[in-house]
Short mmCIF file of C-alpha atoms in Angstrom, two decimals:
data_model
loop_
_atom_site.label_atom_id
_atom_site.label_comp_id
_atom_site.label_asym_id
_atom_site.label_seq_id
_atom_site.Cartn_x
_atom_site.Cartn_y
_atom_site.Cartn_z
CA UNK A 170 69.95 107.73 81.69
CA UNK A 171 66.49 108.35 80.17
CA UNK A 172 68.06 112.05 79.19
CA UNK A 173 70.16 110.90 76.87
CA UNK A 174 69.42 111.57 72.87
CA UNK A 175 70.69 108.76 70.63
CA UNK A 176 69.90 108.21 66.72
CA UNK A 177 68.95 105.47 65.99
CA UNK A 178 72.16 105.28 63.70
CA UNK A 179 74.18 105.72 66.81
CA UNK A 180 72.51 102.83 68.62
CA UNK A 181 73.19 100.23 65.54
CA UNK A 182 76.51 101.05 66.37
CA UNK A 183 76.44 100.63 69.67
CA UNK A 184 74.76 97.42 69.25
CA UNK A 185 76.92 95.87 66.46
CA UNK A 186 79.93 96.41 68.33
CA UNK A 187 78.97 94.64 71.46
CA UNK A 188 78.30 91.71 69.57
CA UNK A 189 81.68 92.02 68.20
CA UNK A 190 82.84 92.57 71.68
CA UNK A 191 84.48 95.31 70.80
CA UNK A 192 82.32 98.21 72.15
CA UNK A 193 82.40 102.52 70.79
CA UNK A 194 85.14 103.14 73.51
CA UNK A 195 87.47 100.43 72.65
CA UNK A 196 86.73 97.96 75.43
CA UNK A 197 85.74 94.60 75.35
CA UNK A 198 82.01 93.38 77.19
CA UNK A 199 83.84 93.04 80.49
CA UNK A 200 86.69 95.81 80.49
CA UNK A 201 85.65 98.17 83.24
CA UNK A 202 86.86 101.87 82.26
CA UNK A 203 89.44 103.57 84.33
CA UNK A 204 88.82 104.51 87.93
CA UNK A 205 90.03 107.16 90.56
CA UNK A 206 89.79 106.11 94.14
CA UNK A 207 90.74 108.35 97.73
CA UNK A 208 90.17 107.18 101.10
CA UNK A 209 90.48 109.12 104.43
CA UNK A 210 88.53 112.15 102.55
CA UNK A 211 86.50 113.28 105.37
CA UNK A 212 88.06 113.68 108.78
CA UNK A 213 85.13 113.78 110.82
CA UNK A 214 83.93 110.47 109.51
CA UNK A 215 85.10 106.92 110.61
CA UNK A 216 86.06 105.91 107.36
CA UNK A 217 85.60 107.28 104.09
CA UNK A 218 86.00 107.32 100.22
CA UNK A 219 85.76 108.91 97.15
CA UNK A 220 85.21 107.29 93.73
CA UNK A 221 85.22 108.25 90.48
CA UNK A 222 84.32 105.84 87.70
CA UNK A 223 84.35 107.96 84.01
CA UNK A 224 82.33 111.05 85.17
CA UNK A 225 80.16 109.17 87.91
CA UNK A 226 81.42 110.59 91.18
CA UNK A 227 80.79 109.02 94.77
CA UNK A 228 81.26 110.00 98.54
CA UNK A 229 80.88 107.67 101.28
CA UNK A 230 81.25 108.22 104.66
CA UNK A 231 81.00 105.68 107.77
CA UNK A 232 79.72 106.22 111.23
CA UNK A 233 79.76 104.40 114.10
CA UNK A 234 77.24 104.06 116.96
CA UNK A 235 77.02 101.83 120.25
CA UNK A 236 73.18 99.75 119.68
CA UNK A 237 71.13 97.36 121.36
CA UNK A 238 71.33 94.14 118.80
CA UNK A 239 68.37 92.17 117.34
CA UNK A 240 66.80 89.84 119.67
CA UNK A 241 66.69 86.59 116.98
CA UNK A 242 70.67 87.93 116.37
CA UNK A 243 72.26 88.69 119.35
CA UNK A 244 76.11 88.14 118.39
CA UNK A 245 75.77 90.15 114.67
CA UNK A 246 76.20 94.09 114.59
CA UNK A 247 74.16 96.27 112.15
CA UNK A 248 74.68 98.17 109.05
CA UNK A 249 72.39 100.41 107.39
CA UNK A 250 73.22 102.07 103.94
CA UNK A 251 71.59 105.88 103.34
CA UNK A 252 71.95 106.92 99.32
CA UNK A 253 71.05 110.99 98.71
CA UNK A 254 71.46 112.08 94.73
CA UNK A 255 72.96 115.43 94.63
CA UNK A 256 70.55 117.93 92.50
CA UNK A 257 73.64 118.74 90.43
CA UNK A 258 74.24 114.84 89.42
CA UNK A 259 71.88 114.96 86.65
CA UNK A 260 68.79 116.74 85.77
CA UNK A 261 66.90 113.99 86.75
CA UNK A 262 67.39 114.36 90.27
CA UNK A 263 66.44 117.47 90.47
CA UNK A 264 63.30 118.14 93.32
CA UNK A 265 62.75 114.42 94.11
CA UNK A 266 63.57 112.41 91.23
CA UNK A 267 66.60 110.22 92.60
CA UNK A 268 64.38 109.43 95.23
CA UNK A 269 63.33 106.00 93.83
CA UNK A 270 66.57 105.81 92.43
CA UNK A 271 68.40 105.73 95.99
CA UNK A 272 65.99 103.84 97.91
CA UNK A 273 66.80 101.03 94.48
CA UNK A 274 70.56 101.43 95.64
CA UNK A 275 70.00 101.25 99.21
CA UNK A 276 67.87 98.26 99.21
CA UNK A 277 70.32 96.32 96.77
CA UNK A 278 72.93 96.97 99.22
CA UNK A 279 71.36 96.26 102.15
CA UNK A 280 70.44 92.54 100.58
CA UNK A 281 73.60 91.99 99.25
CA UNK A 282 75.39 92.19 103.19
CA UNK A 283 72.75 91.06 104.92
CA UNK A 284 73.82 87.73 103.23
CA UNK A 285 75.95 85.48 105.64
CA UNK A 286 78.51 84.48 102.64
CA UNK A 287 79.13 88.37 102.47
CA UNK A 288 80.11 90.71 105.42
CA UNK A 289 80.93 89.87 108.89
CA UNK A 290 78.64 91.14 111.22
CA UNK A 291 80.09 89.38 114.17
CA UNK A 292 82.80 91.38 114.01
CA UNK A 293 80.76 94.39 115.04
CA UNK A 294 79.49 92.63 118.30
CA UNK A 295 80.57 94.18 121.58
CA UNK A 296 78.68 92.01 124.25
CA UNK A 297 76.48 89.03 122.50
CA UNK A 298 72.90 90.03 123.32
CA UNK A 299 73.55 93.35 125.25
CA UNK A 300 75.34 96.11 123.13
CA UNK A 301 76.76 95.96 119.38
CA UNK A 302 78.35 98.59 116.78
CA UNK A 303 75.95 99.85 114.10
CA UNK A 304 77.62 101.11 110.87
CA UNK A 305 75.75 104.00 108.93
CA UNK A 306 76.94 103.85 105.73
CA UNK A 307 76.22 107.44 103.80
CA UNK A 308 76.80 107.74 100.43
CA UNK A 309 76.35 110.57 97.99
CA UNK A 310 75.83 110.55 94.22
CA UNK A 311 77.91 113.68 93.26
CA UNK A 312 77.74 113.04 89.44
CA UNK A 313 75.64 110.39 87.94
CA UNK A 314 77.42 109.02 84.63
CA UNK A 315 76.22 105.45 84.30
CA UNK A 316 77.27 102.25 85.88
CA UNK A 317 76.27 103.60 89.59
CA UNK A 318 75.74 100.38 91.70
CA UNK A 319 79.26 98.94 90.53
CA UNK A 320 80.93 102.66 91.41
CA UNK A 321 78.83 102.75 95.31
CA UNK A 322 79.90 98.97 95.84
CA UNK A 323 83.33 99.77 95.37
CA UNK A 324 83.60 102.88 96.98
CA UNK A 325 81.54 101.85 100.44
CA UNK A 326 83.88 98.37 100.38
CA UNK A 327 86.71 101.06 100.04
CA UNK A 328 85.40 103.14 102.90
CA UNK A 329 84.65 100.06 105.36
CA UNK A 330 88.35 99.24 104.77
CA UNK A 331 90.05 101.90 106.66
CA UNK A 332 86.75 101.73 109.22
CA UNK A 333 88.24 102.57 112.42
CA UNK A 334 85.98 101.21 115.43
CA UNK A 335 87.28 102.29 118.94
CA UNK A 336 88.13 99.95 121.08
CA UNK A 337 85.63 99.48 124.75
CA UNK A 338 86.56 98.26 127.61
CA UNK A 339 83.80 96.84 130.11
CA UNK A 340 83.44 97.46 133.55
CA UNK A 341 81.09 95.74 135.93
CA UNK A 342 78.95 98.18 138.15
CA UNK A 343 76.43 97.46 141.00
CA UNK A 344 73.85 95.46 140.76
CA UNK A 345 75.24 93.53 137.55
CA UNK A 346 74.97 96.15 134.94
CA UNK A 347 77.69 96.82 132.17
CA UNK A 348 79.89 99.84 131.71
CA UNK A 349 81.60 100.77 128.68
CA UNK A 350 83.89 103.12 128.53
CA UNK A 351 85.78 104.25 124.69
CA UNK A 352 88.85 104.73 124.07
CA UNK A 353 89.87 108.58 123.66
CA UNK A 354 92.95 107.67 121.98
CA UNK A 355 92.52 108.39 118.05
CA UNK A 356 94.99 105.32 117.23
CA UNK A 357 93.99 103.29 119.98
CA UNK A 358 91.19 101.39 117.50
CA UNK A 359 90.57 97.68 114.89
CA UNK A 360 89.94 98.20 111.41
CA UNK A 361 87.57 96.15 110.03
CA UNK A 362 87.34 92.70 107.97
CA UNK A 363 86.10 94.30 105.03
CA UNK A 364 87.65 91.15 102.44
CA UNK A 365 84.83 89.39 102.21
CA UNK A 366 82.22 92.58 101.46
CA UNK A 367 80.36 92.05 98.02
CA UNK A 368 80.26 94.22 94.98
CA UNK A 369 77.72 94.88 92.79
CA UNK A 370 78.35 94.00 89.03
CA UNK A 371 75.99 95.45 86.31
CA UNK A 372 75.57 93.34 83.62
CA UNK A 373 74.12 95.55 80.44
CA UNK A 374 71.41 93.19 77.48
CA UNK A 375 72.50 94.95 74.60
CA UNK A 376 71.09 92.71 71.59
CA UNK A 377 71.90 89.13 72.85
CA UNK A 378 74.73 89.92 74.77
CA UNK A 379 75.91 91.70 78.23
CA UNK A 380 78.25 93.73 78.77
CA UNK A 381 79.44 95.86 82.22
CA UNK A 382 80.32 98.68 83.83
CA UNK A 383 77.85 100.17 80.56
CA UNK A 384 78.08 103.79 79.82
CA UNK A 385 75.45 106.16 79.64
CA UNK A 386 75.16 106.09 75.81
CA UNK A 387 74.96 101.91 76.45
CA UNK A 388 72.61 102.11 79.07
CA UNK A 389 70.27 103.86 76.76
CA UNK A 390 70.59 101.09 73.86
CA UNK A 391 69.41 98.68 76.66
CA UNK A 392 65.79 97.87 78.17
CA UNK A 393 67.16 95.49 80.98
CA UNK A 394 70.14 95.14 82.99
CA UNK A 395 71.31 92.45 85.41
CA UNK A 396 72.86 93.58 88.60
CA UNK A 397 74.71 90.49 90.26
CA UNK A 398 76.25 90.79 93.96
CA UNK A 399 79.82 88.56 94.50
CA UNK A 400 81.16 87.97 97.74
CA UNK A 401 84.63 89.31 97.62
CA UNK A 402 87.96 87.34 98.33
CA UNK A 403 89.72 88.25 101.81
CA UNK A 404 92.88 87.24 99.80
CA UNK A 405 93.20 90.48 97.94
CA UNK A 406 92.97 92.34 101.17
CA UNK A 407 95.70 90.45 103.94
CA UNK A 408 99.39 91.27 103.55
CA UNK A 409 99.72 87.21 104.19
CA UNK A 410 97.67 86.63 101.29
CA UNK A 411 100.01 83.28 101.52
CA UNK A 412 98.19 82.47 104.82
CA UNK A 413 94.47 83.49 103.67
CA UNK A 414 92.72 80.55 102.74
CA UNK A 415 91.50 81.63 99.44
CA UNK A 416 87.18 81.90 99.40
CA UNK A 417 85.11 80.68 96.60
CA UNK A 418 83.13 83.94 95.17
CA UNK A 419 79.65 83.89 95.38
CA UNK A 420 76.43 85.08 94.66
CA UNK A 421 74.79 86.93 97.20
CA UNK A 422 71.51 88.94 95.75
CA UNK A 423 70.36 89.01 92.32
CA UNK A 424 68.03 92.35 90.91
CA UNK A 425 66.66 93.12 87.70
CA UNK A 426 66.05 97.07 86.09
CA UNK A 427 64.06 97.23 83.31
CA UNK A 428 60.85 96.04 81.47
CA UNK A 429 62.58 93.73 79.17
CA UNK A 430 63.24 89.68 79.47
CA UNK A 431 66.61 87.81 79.59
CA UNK A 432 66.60 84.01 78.33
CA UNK A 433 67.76 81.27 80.98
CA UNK A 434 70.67 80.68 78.85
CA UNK A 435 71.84 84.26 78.90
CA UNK A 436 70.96 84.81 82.21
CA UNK A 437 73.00 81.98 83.41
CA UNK A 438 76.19 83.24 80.75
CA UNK A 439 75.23 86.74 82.61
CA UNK A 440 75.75 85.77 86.22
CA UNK A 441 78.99 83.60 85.04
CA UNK A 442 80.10 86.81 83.69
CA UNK A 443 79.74 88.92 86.64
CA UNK A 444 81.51 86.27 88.47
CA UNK A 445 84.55 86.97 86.41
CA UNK A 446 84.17 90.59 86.27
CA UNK A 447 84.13 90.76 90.54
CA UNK A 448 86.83 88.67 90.81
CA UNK A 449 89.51 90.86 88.99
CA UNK A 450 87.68 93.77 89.76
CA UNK A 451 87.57 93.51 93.79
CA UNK A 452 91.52 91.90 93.39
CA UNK A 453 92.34 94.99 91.43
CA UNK A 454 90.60 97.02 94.56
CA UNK A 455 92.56 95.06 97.44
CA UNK A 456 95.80 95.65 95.52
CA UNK A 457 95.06 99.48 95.51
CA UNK A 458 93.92 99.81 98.90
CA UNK A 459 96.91 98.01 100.52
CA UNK A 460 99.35 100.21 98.89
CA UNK A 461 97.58 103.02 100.25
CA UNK A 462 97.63 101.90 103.59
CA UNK A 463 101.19 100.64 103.53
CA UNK A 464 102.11 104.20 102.14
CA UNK A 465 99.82 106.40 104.67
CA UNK A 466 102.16 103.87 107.32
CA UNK A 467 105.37 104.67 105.65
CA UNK A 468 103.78 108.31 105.92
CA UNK A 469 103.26 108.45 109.84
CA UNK A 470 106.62 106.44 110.59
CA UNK A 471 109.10 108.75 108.45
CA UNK A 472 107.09 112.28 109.84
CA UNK A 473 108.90 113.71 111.86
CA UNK A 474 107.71 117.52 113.90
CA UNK A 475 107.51 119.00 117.48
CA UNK A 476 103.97 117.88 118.05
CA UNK A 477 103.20 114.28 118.63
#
């Protein structure tokens, strides 16, 4: 945040305790601080989620519409990822400055699944070559306190987990065309394969070292940072996480902010970092999100009321 006023005292200290690895909060370089997470927060939406990481605060929503796919990929589905700072994030968006910012955001995510290590797009397919679901993936920036490409990944992988698509059923008309008719039926609908979707790691330079999810006060003691995207592990995310074969994460888009330099050494230490940092990070997320589910179950079995 270029907002921010620091001392120069203040950034010393900032900078002598990463290289201590023991940074001005307490944390070590790759301690993530503590996170609030809700799903299901919009009811008009397919899926949704809210995230708050420190005072950075996220909304995403999902939608879902029938398309024609992409003639050189017939069998994938689309996705499309929309970013809009709030005015009232920081004073920096105000008129049209989170305008860059977004489109930064947007673009980074858009790389990162495009990948074919990260999300399944076949899973979005309806009829190879003829019709296919496209996901638009909205996300607000309600409150911009540092670290927001780790805090969107995580909450739009938390909103494409309780995705609901309808389920279609085809009917052949005259003269060989295709009919598909949804199903009206609220519960009558697939989640989606979200295990595999990647999350975006920021990795700070502060001095020689990097450290992540930075804070504001960090990301103002640093003139580049490395943002690294890991395929996720559909492990964390199956109830038979016996019978999951367990994936290999892996990189699937690299970006750079900044006008400053990283070393090939550090940049290699970097991505090995972020590596590690995913890992826990998305198995910490899949633990969460199935004891939500398994309690919103629990929820809708034990209710009991005249209307059903």
């Amino acid at each position: 945040m270029a907002g921010l006023l620091l001392s120069p005292t203040e950034k010393i200290y900032i900078l002598h305790g990463v290289q201590d690895d023991y940074r001005s909060d307490g944390r070590t370089n790759i301690d993530y601080r503590p996170m609030e997470l809700e799903t299901d927060v919009v009811s008009h939406a397919s899926g949704s989620a809210r995230l708050r990481l420190a005072n950075t605060d996220i909304l995403v929503g999902v939608k879902t519409e029938i398309d024609v796919p992409k003639p050189d990929n017939p069998g994938l589905g689309k996705i499309d990822f929309f970013v809009d700072c709030s005015a009232n994030a920081t004073p920096e968006f105000e008129g049209r400055g989170g305008e860059q910012l977004a489109n930064n955001i947007s673009n980074m995510l858009q790389r990162a699944y495009n990948s074919s290590q990260a999300f399944d797009l076949k899973q979005l397919c309806i009829l190879e070559g003829k019709q296919c679901w496209k996901l638009y993936v909205d996300i607000l920036i309600l409150e911009c306190g540092g670290n927001l490409c780790d805090a969107v990944s995580l909450a739009v992988k938390a909103a494409l987990f309780n995705t609901r698509i309808p389920f279609v059923k085809a009917a052949l008309m005259d003269g060989g065309s295709v009919d598909f008719q949804l199903s009206d039926d609220p519960y009558d609908c697939k989640l989606l394969e979200a295990g595999t979707a990647p999350l975006l790691v920021t990795l700070c330079k502060i001095g020689d070292k990097c450290v992540v999810d930075p804070s504001a006060e960090e990301e103002s003691c640093s003139v580049i940072s490395l943002i690294v995207g890991i395929t996720g592990n559909p492990k964390y995310y199956s109830k038979d996480a016996i019978e999951t074969p367990n994936f290999k994460c892996k990189c699937s888009t690299i970006g750079m902010n900044g006008p400053g330099s990283v070393a090939p050494e550090t940049f290699k230490n970097a991505i090995n970092q972020g590596i590690i940092a995913a890992n826990s990070l998305d198995e910490a997320l899949g633990r969460a999100l199935l004891r939500e589910r398994q309690e919103c179950n629990n929820f809708k079995k034990n209710s009991y009321g005249f209307l059903k």
